[in-house]
Amino acid sequence: MKPDKFLQNHSGMSPSEKLSSLVQVLTGPDGCSWDQRQTALSVIDHVIDEAHELKSALLKKEQEAIVSEFGDLLFTVEFLSRTLTEIAPEEAAARTLVEKMIRRHPHVFADVTFHDEAELKRNWEAEKRKETASRQRFDQDLPASLPPLERTRKVLARASNSGFRYLRPEDAWDKVWEELFELEGAENLEDFESELGDIMLALLTLARMKEANASNALTGATGRLCDRLEKAEKIAGRPLCEVPYDQIRGLYLKGKGSTGPRSAYFNYCGVSPWPREVRKGVHRAAQWICRDGLGAALGLKEERDELRRELAEFCGAPAGASAVLVPNVSQAALGVAWCFPWNPGDRLLLGRSEFPANTAPWLAAADTFGLQPLWWDEDRLRTEPERGYSELEALLAEQRPRLMALSAVSFWSGYRYALERVCEMCHRHGTKLYVDAIQALGAVPVSMGSLDYLAGGSHKTMLSPEGAGFLLVSPEAAAGWIPRLYSWLSLVNPVEFLVSGLPDRIPSDAPPRAADPSTLEGSSSNALGYAGLREAVRLLRRKNPAEIFTRVQELQDELEDGLKELGWKSLRALDPGHRSSILSFDPPSGVDLVRFQQQLAERGVSSGIPNGRLRFGFHWPNTHEEVCYTLECCRQVQNQEIVSRDRSLFEE
């Protein structure tokens, strides 16, 4: 039949009537052989395909495509209707549908009132269960051909309509985080797939609560991925399979619209971002506490006991050294300052350029115990080593201080002190040596060796949460420990009254344990912080501080050379044995250091300016790309400063 003849014969019909006649012609004796062979089972797949194509057009909001795809869907539905004529006549299907919809809407067609939508949906689900009385499962009557996301969506809808649902999105988020942690801990393929299913279910539940369509979200994300990969191949001028692996990520970022890293973090000497392993350790501990409460607290206490041993090994402490968990290096210094066996008039030696955490506690002790502080210029060991050591030797010999406090690494210059040499000099003159190693441990090889006290923090180069520091005390120093700072866990048999089941065991007048630095741990600990620190110690041992130090020095070489070209003066030691993870610079003449740092921060470069120097704190996560980006930003800022200064002079 010619097109014109078909249209002429049906000119008086409505578009829908023409569509019905068209399908009749195609499936009739003189129609298409392919159309004549189709059955309801074969046509249904075409209905599904056309529905998906219409959905895609709707998502893209393409008006012309929407009209076209809707027509295709109408055609396949009409085709399906004709193939179902014998087994499911349209009139019977319509009659059944009308009866069912009236029954499921009693609030519209009967005298029934629902107080809210949740009650309405529960009734809907109840009516559906009555219609399929044999249904025992929420997925029993769902077709096997349903896509997994759609199948899950329907099951979740049925469960929610039946009352099984979260009342708040926050609860759904908690489940997502719980499942994510369990997925991260899966150790084999079977467990991983099981946990993967659980987290997908949790995400789909959250999506439902947020009224988001997970299928649309995934389709959109996949489309964006394809767009970026296509752009990456265009930029490369060849298929990605022909591009070296180490270049692919850069091409992908360009395809995404990014030219590379737009930030650089060089403040590991301030506060460090947590690595994945640390975050995982904190989250595991938090989940454990949320689930088991006291049981988890006791379990985490056992883990902290193991952490003490690991810290002693990590820091190269001698056998028998005490590992004490204190919140930070300030508390470590306070603990030693208050529990040291002082005599009135004793002298203690402090550095003028030290961070106040390593001077203020000692000065407070001096006021309390009648001590005499002695000050010396410890930075002279950096600027004039021989003169510095001579002055130190003279001070130790003439003044005989009972204790000297020194940082392993200067917080502002990055200079690493020769601890073994200083310790030998102190001990030769009867002086105990306390070392604050917060700017060294984790990024610089450090060994406690013969030091009397070694304090470490958690939130800088140890890469873990704040408030989880530690103090190592040699056996000889511990022997003279006087417990002047203590609480209930410092007492002899502190928990007997809680666990013995016997009355009258409260240690009201019990003494603290003698010669035991762990008396500083007098009460509850930062359980989450130490859970993170434990994972950090294990991570750093695997990375090996010596290898971390080598990598850091290579990156510092690049940054130092670049900033020297811009006129900055490096404070980095010539001798690698005195270098650290900190690289500091004196600014060129005329540079406003505060403004310069602020301009870097606005560009995503995190640095510090302690004691009038520009400071960069490195660690193993830093990259060559970060160094390059930082140098690029420094050039931009410095050029802007020069232009601004020249304009100001011209205007004057």
XYZ file of C-alpha atoms in Angstrom:
652
model
C 0.000 0.000 0.000
C 1.346 3.390 -1.003
C 1.748 6.006 1.754
C -0.633 8.411 0.031
C -3.316 5.773 -0.291
C -3.035 4.809 3.387
C -3.377 8.412 4.475
C -6.248 9.005 2.043
C -8.158 5.956 3.247
C -7.786 7.087 6.867
C -8.075 10.854 6.441
C -11.173 11.096 8.586
C -9.635 9.345 11.568
C -8.022 10.848 14.647
C -4.245 10.394 15.054
C -4.783 7.624 17.616
C -7.200 5.813 15.297
C -4.684 6.098 12.461
C -2.038 4.584 14.734
C -4.308 1.610 15.495
C -5.029 1.079 11.805
C -1.319 1.343 10.966
C -0.476 -1.478 13.362
C -3.384 -3.527 11.935
C -2.016 -3.111 8.399
C 1.553 -3.986 9.420
C 0.494 -7.173 11.197
C -2.155 -8.129 8.637
C -1.904 -10.588 5.673
C -0.376 -7.962 3.376
C 1.792 -6.409 6.083
C 5.429 -6.791 7.196
C 6.727 -10.330 7.630
C 8.806 -9.286 10.669
C 5.833 -7.556 12.342
C 3.648 -10.602 11.630
C 6.035 -12.852 13.599
C 6.069 -10.760 16.759
C 4.502 -11.937 20.006
C 3.683 -10.153 23.253
C 6.900 -11.523 24.787
C 9.082 -10.182 21.975
C 7.330 -6.809 21.774
C 7.566 -6.099 25.517
C 11.337 -5.561 25.256
C 10.741 -2.887 22.612
C 8.235 -1.179 24.927
C 10.898 -1.082 27.662
C 13.544 0.231 25.263
C 11.289 3.001 23.976
C 10.343 3.974 27.534
C 14.040 4.372 28.361
C 14.611 6.480 25.242
C 11.689 8.723 26.188
C 13.104 9.041 29.703
C 16.479 10.091 28.273
C 14.817 12.758 26.132
C 12.860 14.031 29.130
C 16.038 14.279 31.219
C 17.757 16.224 28.448
C 14.630 18.414 27.969
C 14.844 18.067 24.179
C 11.327 18.950 23.010
C 11.597 17.496 19.506
C 13.097 14.258 20.812
C 10.407 13.988 23.494
C 7.629 14.132 20.860
C 9.420 11.599 18.670
C 10.201 9.150 21.468
C 6.691 9.426 22.906
C 5.344 8.479 19.465
C 7.654 5.444 19.359
C 6.396 4.386 22.779
C 2.743 4.769 21.708
C 3.474 2.628 18.656
C 5.033 -0.213 20.669
C 2.219 -0.083 23.244
C -0.375 -0.310 20.455
C 1.616 -3.167 18.944
C 1.689 -4.909 22.349
C -2.053 -4.399 22.785
C -2.760 -6.112 19.460
C -0.526 -9.117 20.278
C -2.337 -9.500 23.642
C -5.844 -9.413 22.141
C -6.536 -13.113 22.662
C -4.968 -13.676 26.112
C -5.643 -10.268 27.669
C -8.352 -8.305 25.847
C -8.085 -4.573 26.325
C -11.629 -4.291 27.698
C -10.960 -6.945 30.357
C -7.677 -5.310 31.314
C -9.314 -1.892 31.591
C -12.205 -3.256 33.646
C -9.820 -4.981 36.060
C -7.705 -1.840 36.348
C -10.694 0.396 37.157
C -11.903 -1.980 39.876
C -8.400 -2.184 41.353
C -7.794 1.578 41.394
C -11.178 2.245 43.038
C -10.394 -0.360 45.682
C -6.956 1.107 46.360
C -8.318 4.672 46.728
C -10.910 4.383 49.499
C -10.187 7.990 50.506
C -11.499 9.049 47.085
C -14.263 6.520 46.395
C -15.361 5.629 49.951
C -15.849 7.327 53.280
C -12.275 6.797 54.508
C -9.865 9.417 55.848
C -6.091 9.120 56.095
C -4.227 11.466 58.429
C -1.036 11.608 56.399
C 0.624 10.239 53.285
C 2.403 7.518 55.245
C -0.955 6.103 56.384
C -2.256 6.309 52.819
C 0.733 4.328 51.530
C 0.356 1.695 54.265
C -3.248 1.176 53.129
C -2.103 0.946 49.511
C 0.398 -1.753 50.428
C -2.207 -3.609 52.502
C -4.673 -3.649 49.588
C -1.968 -4.966 47.274
C -1.205 -7.760 49.754
C -4.904 -8.706 49.807
C -4.931 -8.935 46.015
C -1.960 -11.325 46.116
C -2.721 -13.274 49.252
C -0.120 -15.909 48.440
C 2.723 -13.368 48.381
C 5.210 -14.149 51.146
C 8.110 -11.897 50.115
C 8.351 -8.224 49.222
C 9.923 -9.121 45.870
C 7.870 -12.211 45.103
C 5.748 -10.819 42.280
C 8.416 -8.563 40.788
C 9.539 -9.684 37.320
C 13.000 -11.194 37.062
C 13.724 -8.960 34.066
C 13.561 -5.757 36.113
C 16.908 -3.882 36.200
C 18.532 -4.270 39.656
C 18.199 -0.590 40.588
C 14.518 -0.540 39.654
C 13.901 -3.813 41.491
C 15.507 -2.449 44.645
C 13.570 0.810 44.319
C 10.279 -1.078 44.233
C 11.214 -3.274 47.205
C 12.251 -0.224 49.238
C 8.999 1.526 48.323
C 6.986 -1.485 49.474
C 8.977 -1.755 52.690
C 8.610 1.965 53.379
C 4.888 1.912 52.635
C 4.577 -0.961 55.109
C 6.255 1.105 57.821
C 9.820 -0.244 57.565
C 11.789 2.953 56.994
C 14.025 5.552 58.618
C 12.264 8.579 60.015
C 15.224 10.939 59.437
C 17.823 11.205 56.640
C 20.497 11.411 59.363
C 19.742 7.798 60.322
C 20.121 6.724 56.710
C 23.464 8.544 56.555
C 24.638 6.629 59.639
C 23.849 3.387 57.844
C 25.785 4.510 54.774
C 28.885 5.235 56.876
C 28.527 1.951 58.752
C 28.311 -0.030 55.522
C 31.186 1.914 53.958
C 33.406 0.955 56.869
C 32.385 -2.705 56.570
C 33.057 -2.618 52.821
C 36.522 -1.212 53.472
C 37.220 -4.102 55.849
C 36.116 -6.889 53.481
C 39.025 -9.274 52.942
C 37.825 -11.558 50.136
C 35.685 -11.326 47.011
C 32.626 -12.965 48.561
C 32.617 -10.619 51.554
C 33.339 -7.629 49.338
C 30.386 -8.341 47.069
C 28.135 -8.841 50.075
C 29.202 -5.549 51.650
C 29.038 -3.799 48.283
C 25.405 -4.845 48.019
C 24.731 -3.556 51.532
C 26.193 -0.129 50.860
C 24.327 0.172 47.561
C 21.117 -0.669 49.405
C 21.948 1.958 52.040
C 22.632 4.576 49.343
C 19.393 3.757 47.525
C 17.511 4.080 50.808
C 19.064 7.503 51.344
C 18.289 8.474 47.744
C 14.648 7.547 48.287
C 14.483 9.702 51.418
C 16.030 12.605 49.495
C 13.547 12.019 46.638
C 16.471 11.461 44.270
C 16.406 9.027 41.360
C 19.437 6.774 41.620
C 19.112 5.543 38.028
C 19.124 9.112 36.740
C 22.090 9.961 38.956
C 24.115 6.991 37.711
C 23.172 7.645 34.100
C 24.235 11.270 34.444
C 27.543 10.372 36.082
C 28.274 7.786 33.393
C 27.491 10.327 30.697
C 29.839 12.878 32.270
C 32.574 10.239 32.459
C 32.153 9.468 28.760
C 32.253 13.175 27.887
C 35.503 13.658 29.816
C 37.110 10.553 28.347
C 36.147 11.736 24.856
C 37.714 15.146 25.549
C 40.835 13.472 26.947
C 41.249 11.474 23.741
C 40.764 14.605 21.631
C 43.431 16.408 23.674
C 45.777 13.413 23.333
C 45.024 13.079 19.612
C 44.855 9.299 19.952
C 42.925 6.590 21.829
C 43.615 6.392 25.557
C 44.767 2.792 25.125
C 47.784 4.202 23.271
C 48.614 6.787 25.965
C 51.206 5.953 28.699
C 49.508 5.259 32.009
C 51.221 8.073 33.911
C 49.799 10.642 31.447
C 46.181 9.496 31.510
C 45.149 11.198 34.749
C 46.471 14.551 33.559
C 44.538 14.207 30.302
C 41.397 13.270 32.221
C 41.719 16.338 34.444
C 42.061 18.530 31.365
C 39.006 16.851 29.877
C 37.220 17.637 33.117
C 38.223 21.275 32.796
C 41.093 21.179 35.296
C 44.738 21.747 34.383
C 46.160 20.030 37.455
C 46.280 20.473 41.218
C 44.869 23.804 42.326
C 46.088 23.441 45.891
C 49.205 22.450 47.797
C 49.351 21.518 51.467
C 52.644 22.333 53.185
C 51.461 22.691 56.769
C 52.251 19.242 58.120
C 54.271 21.055 60.782
C 50.991 22.695 61.874
C 48.065 20.294 61.610
C 48.095 17.318 59.255
C 45.188 15.982 57.217
C 44.467 12.393 58.222
C 45.522 9.625 55.838
C 42.924 7.014 54.914
C 44.307 4.500 57.407
C 43.983 6.960 60.303
C 40.453 7.957 59.333
C 39.564 4.283 59.123
C 40.986 3.625 62.593
C 39.028 6.505 64.129
C 35.840 5.424 62.384
C 36.268 1.811 63.494
C 36.679 2.917 67.108
C 33.664 5.236 66.858
C 31.481 2.485 65.416
C 32.664 0.105 68.113
C 31.771 2.557 70.870
C 28.402 3.342 69.281
C 27.637 -0.371 69.232
C 29.134 -1.712 72.475
C 29.701 1.237 74.813
C 31.663 0.064 77.858
C 32.723 -3.149 76.151
C 34.303 -1.117 73.373
C 35.957 1.231 75.873
C 37.621 -1.716 77.594
C 38.684 -3.174 74.260
C 40.184 0.123 73.151
C 42.066 0.337 76.462
C 43.736 -2.967 75.626
C 44.670 -1.565 72.228
C 46.224 1.492 73.906
C 48.353 -0.835 76.013
C 49.629 -2.329 72.761
C 50.120 1.179 71.358
C 52.558 1.987 74.173
C 54.773 -0.871 73.085
C 54.521 0.181 69.437
C 55.415 3.791 70.283
C 58.475 2.698 72.255
C 59.669 0.616 69.297
C 58.863 3.353 66.775
C 60.886 5.914 68.751
C 63.808 3.611 69.474
C 63.293 3.758 73.248
C 65.576 1.650 75.461
C 64.311 -1.502 77.151
C 62.225 -0.730 80.218
C 61.315 2.797 79.105
C 57.873 4.033 80.161
C 55.463 5.065 77.411
C 52.867 7.457 78.788
C 49.832 8.697 76.862
C 49.382 12.422 77.425
C 47.229 14.795 75.356
C 50.094 16.791 73.857
C 53.697 17.911 74.308
C 52.590 20.762 76.587
C 51.117 18.224 79.017
C 54.230 16.090 78.639
C 56.422 19.038 79.665
C 54.073 19.913 82.540
C 54.155 16.310 83.719
C 57.945 16.148 83.776
C 58.238 19.656 85.226
C 55.928 18.805 88.130
C 57.149 15.261 88.810
C 60.902 15.820 88.491
C 62.805 15.436 91.799
C 63.687 19.110 92.124
C 65.558 20.774 94.940
C 65.043 24.483 95.694
C 67.532 26.562 93.744
C 68.001 23.960 90.988
C 68.752 25.406 87.586
C 67.068 24.462 84.306
C 68.319 25.405 80.852
C 65.911 26.777 78.226
C 66.321 28.017 74.649
C 65.374 31.562 73.737
C 64.022 30.598 70.303
C 61.957 27.640 71.498
C 58.241 27.233 70.888
C 56.476 28.394 74.105
C 55.167 24.866 74.745
C 58.756 24.002 75.654
C 59.354 27.019 77.891
C 56.097 28.036 79.598
C 55.610 24.760 81.540
C 59.180 24.939 82.838
C 58.800 28.550 83.909
C 55.604 27.639 85.767
C 57.547 24.895 87.562
C 60.339 27.347 88.330
C 57.853 29.631 90.108
C 56.313 26.700 91.984
C 59.476 24.871 93.087
C 61.878 27.795 93.472
C 64.016 26.971 90.426
C 66.419 29.218 88.531
C 65.838 29.356 84.746
C 68.915 29.800 82.555
C 68.555 31.051 78.992
C 70.842 30.355 76.048
C 70.761 30.973 72.304
C 70.199 27.457 70.963
C 69.910 28.836 67.402
C 73.662 29.492 67.520
C 74.102 25.752 66.959
C 72.643 26.458 63.494
C 74.362 29.739 62.682
C 77.744 29.229 64.436
C 77.972 25.557 65.448
C 81.392 25.546 67.107
C 80.691 28.674 69.125
C 77.267 27.312 70.028
C 78.636 24.030 71.362
C 81.371 25.842 73.265
C 78.816 28.093 74.945
C 76.634 25.095 75.801
C 79.595 23.202 77.251
C 80.517 26.199 79.393
C 76.969 26.642 80.664
C 76.655 22.982 81.581
C 80.044 22.944 83.325
C 79.613 26.208 85.237
C 75.890 26.216 86.078
C 75.232 22.464 86.432
C 71.535 22.656 85.488
C 69.425 19.706 86.670
C 67.525 19.604 83.360
C 67.765 21.009 79.863
C 64.755 21.279 77.504
C 65.342 21.247 73.748
C 63.278 20.605 70.617
C 64.500 17.980 68.176
C 63.704 20.360 65.300
C 63.321 24.134 65.430
C 59.699 24.954 64.652
C 60.630 28.064 62.662
C 63.998 27.368 61.040
C 63.644 23.610 60.506
C 67.122 23.003 61.916
C 67.555 19.501 63.349
C 69.754 19.384 66.430
C 72.407 16.734 67.040
C 70.571 15.124 69.954
C 73.171 12.461 70.665
C 75.954 15.036 70.959
C 73.844 17.335 73.151
C 72.761 14.394 75.313
C 76.330 13.232 75.829
C 77.348 16.734 76.948
C 74.381 16.985 79.339
C 74.994 13.607 80.954
C 78.682 14.336 81.350
C 77.713 17.289 83.527
C 74.870 15.563 85.406
C 72.049 17.219 83.450
C 68.895 15.393 82.334
C 67.737 16.099 78.773
C 64.083 16.562 77.818
C 63.408 16.605 74.056
C 60.228 17.818 72.365
C 60.162 15.828 69.105
C 56.783 16.954 67.767
C 58.345 18.459 64.612
C 60.431 15.383 63.878
C 58.704 12.090 64.675
C 57.059 10.574 61.621
C 58.945 12.502 58.929
C 62.521 12.441 60.232
C 64.472 9.432 61.560
C 64.574 9.837 65.350
C 65.791 7.453 68.036
C 65.366 8.109 71.738
C 68.604 6.322 72.513
C 70.033 7.661 75.765
C 67.679 10.639 76.069
C 65.971 10.932 79.438
C 62.626 12.196 78.141
C 61.175 12.235 74.630
C 57.786 13.868 73.963
C 55.726 13.466 70.809
C 52.485 14.982 69.521
C 49.853 13.439 67.324
C 48.538 16.102 64.977
C 51.645 17.214 63.096
C 54.050 14.801 61.396
C 52.435 11.858 63.189
C 49.408 12.461 60.928
C 46.697 11.743 63.487
C 44.002 13.521 65.561
C 44.828 16.256 68.017
C 44.937 15.441 71.714
C 46.704 12.068 71.442
C 50.330 12.775 72.385
C 52.817 10.679 74.318
C 55.886 10.819 76.573
C 58.737 8.317 76.770
C 60.744 8.201 79.999
C 63.996 6.296 80.389
C 64.231 3.743 83.255
C 66.774 5.932 85.058
C 64.570 9.023 84.866
C 61.491 7.015 85.879
C 63.241 5.868 89.047
C 63.206 9.451 90.367
C 59.621 10.191 89.316
C 57.597 11.881 92.076
C 53.823 11.589 91.353
C 52.703 15.152 92.048
C 50.102 15.184 89.233
C 47.663 12.308 89.504
C 44.038 11.225 89.663
C 42.082 8.067 90.434
C 43.661 5.826 87.758
C 47.081 6.777 89.183
C 46.320 5.080 92.495
C 47.421 1.655 93.638
C 44.702 -0.862 92.588
C 42.510 1.897 91.102
C 39.698 -0.272 89.687
C 39.336 -2.990 92.342
C 36.279 -1.297 93.834
C 34.580 -1.463 90.416
C 35.255 -5.085 89.487
C 35.803 -7.096 92.685
C 32.140 -7.239 93.644
C 33.123 -6.473 97.243
C 31.932 -3.505 99.335
C 34.101 -0.915 101.049
C 36.857 -0.989 98.441
C 36.656 2.660 97.300
C 40.298 3.891 97.387
C 39.508 7.132 99.192
C 42.968 7.538 100.723
C 45.030 5.266 98.480
C 48.454 6.667 97.439
C 49.570 7.076 93.834
C 51.979 4.535 92.384
C 55.581 5.498 93.120
C 58.295 5.957 90.472
C 55.746 5.402 87.709
C 55.361 8.094 84.986
C 52.086 6.476 83.870
C 50.474 8.172 86.889
C 50.044 11.097 84.474
C 47.283 8.996 82.900
C 44.967 9.706 85.780
C 41.597 9.517 84.054
C 39.807 8.810 80.769
C 41.836 8.947 77.545
C 41.090 10.250 74.065
C 39.947 6.855 72.784
C 39.295 7.961 69.204
C 42.496 9.996 68.971
C 44.666 7.113 70.120
C 42.872 4.712 67.797
C 43.952 7.037 64.997
C 47.487 7.389 66.366
C 47.894 3.626 66.482
C 47.040 3.353 62.786
C 49.378 6.265 62.040
C 52.275 4.542 63.811
C 51.688 1.378 61.814
C 51.415 3.336 58.565
C 54.599 5.309 59.262
C 56.506 2.160 60.150
C 55.513 0.673 56.791
C 56.465 3.865 54.968
C 59.717 4.061 56.981
C 60.679 7.545 58.251
C 64.101 7.219 56.611
C 62.470 6.748 53.196
C 59.966 9.513 53.926
C 62.867 11.823 54.799
C 64.639 11.028 51.510
C 61.494 11.770 49.491
C 60.891 15.003 51.394
C 64.440 16.190 50.726
C 64.022 15.643 46.991
C 60.889 17.792 46.992
C 62.584 20.427 49.146
C 65.431 20.622 46.615
C 62.920 21.685 43.943
C 61.146 24.270 46.080
C 64.381 25.680 47.484
C 65.920 26.186 44.041
C 62.778 27.869 42.741
C 62.400 30.284 45.653
C 66.092 31.161 45.644
C 65.634 32.337 42.058
C 62.919 34.662 43.362
C 65.289 36.148 45.946
C 64.279 34.177 49.041
C 67.044 33.115 51.453
C 66.832 29.480 52.537
C 67.489 28.560 56.178
C 68.035 24.920 55.262
C 71.140 23.344 56.753
C 73.986 22.514 54.395
C 74.623 19.309 56.324
C 71.815 16.789 55.526
C 72.182 15.496 59.082
C 70.682 18.747 60.359
C 67.815 18.926 57.877
C 64.192 18.128 58.670
C 60.774 18.104 56.996
C 60.566 21.894 57.487
C 61.912 24.273 54.845
C 61.985 27.963 55.822
C 62.992 31.162 54.069
C 63.833 34.760 54.914
C 61.794 37.012 52.594
C 63.364 39.309 50.000
C 63.568 42.983 50.863
C 60.245 44.753 50.572
C 58.020 41.644 50.690
C 55.063 41.908 53.074
C 55.236 38.398 54.542
C 51.712 38.404 56.001
C 50.201 39.570 52.732
C 52.334 37.113 50.767
C 51.106 34.167 52.838
C 47.510 35.328 52.537
C 47.855 35.555 48.764
C 49.225 32.003 48.674
C 46.349 30.790 50.852
C 43.826 32.382 48.466
C 45.392 30.267 45.722
C 45.111 27.102 47.816
C 48.719 26.929 49.056
C 48.904 26.282 52.796
C 52.099 27.529 54.484
C 53.155 29.259 57.715
C 55.020 32.400 58.761
C 56.349 31.695 62.297
C 59.005 34.016 63.674
C 58.996 36.129 60.513
C 59.885 33.321 58.095
C 57.968 31.639 55.281
C 57.673 28.000 56.376
C 56.765 24.890 54.402
C 56.141 21.641 56.288
C 56.500 18.564 54.054
C 55.459 14.927 54.385
C 55.193 11.822 52.211
C 51.793 12.728 50.649
C 53.322 15.837 49.033
C 53.981 15.654 45.298
C 56.141 17.185 42.590
C 52.965 18.749 41.125
C 52.295 20.551 44.422
C 55.811 21.987 44.415
C 55.411 23.188 40.824
C 52.042 24.765 41.590
C 53.449 26.465 44.708
C 56.329 27.967 42.747
C 53.877 29.145 40.088
C 51.790 30.856 42.784
C 54.856 32.408 44.436
C 55.918 33.928 41.106
C 52.420 35.294 40.520
C 52.164 36.818 43.993
C 55.653 38.276 43.892
C 55.115 39.791 40.450
C 51.868 41.341 41.640
C 53.670 42.786 44.653
C 56.366 44.300 42.434
C 53.810 45.808 40.038
C 51.777 47.173 42.933
C 54.878 48.669 44.584
C 56.070 50.246 41.321
C 52.637 51.746 40.683
C 52.616 53.181 44.198
C 56.039 54.786 43.693
C 54.956 56.213 40.355
C 51.812 57.722 41.883
C 53.900 59.327 44.636
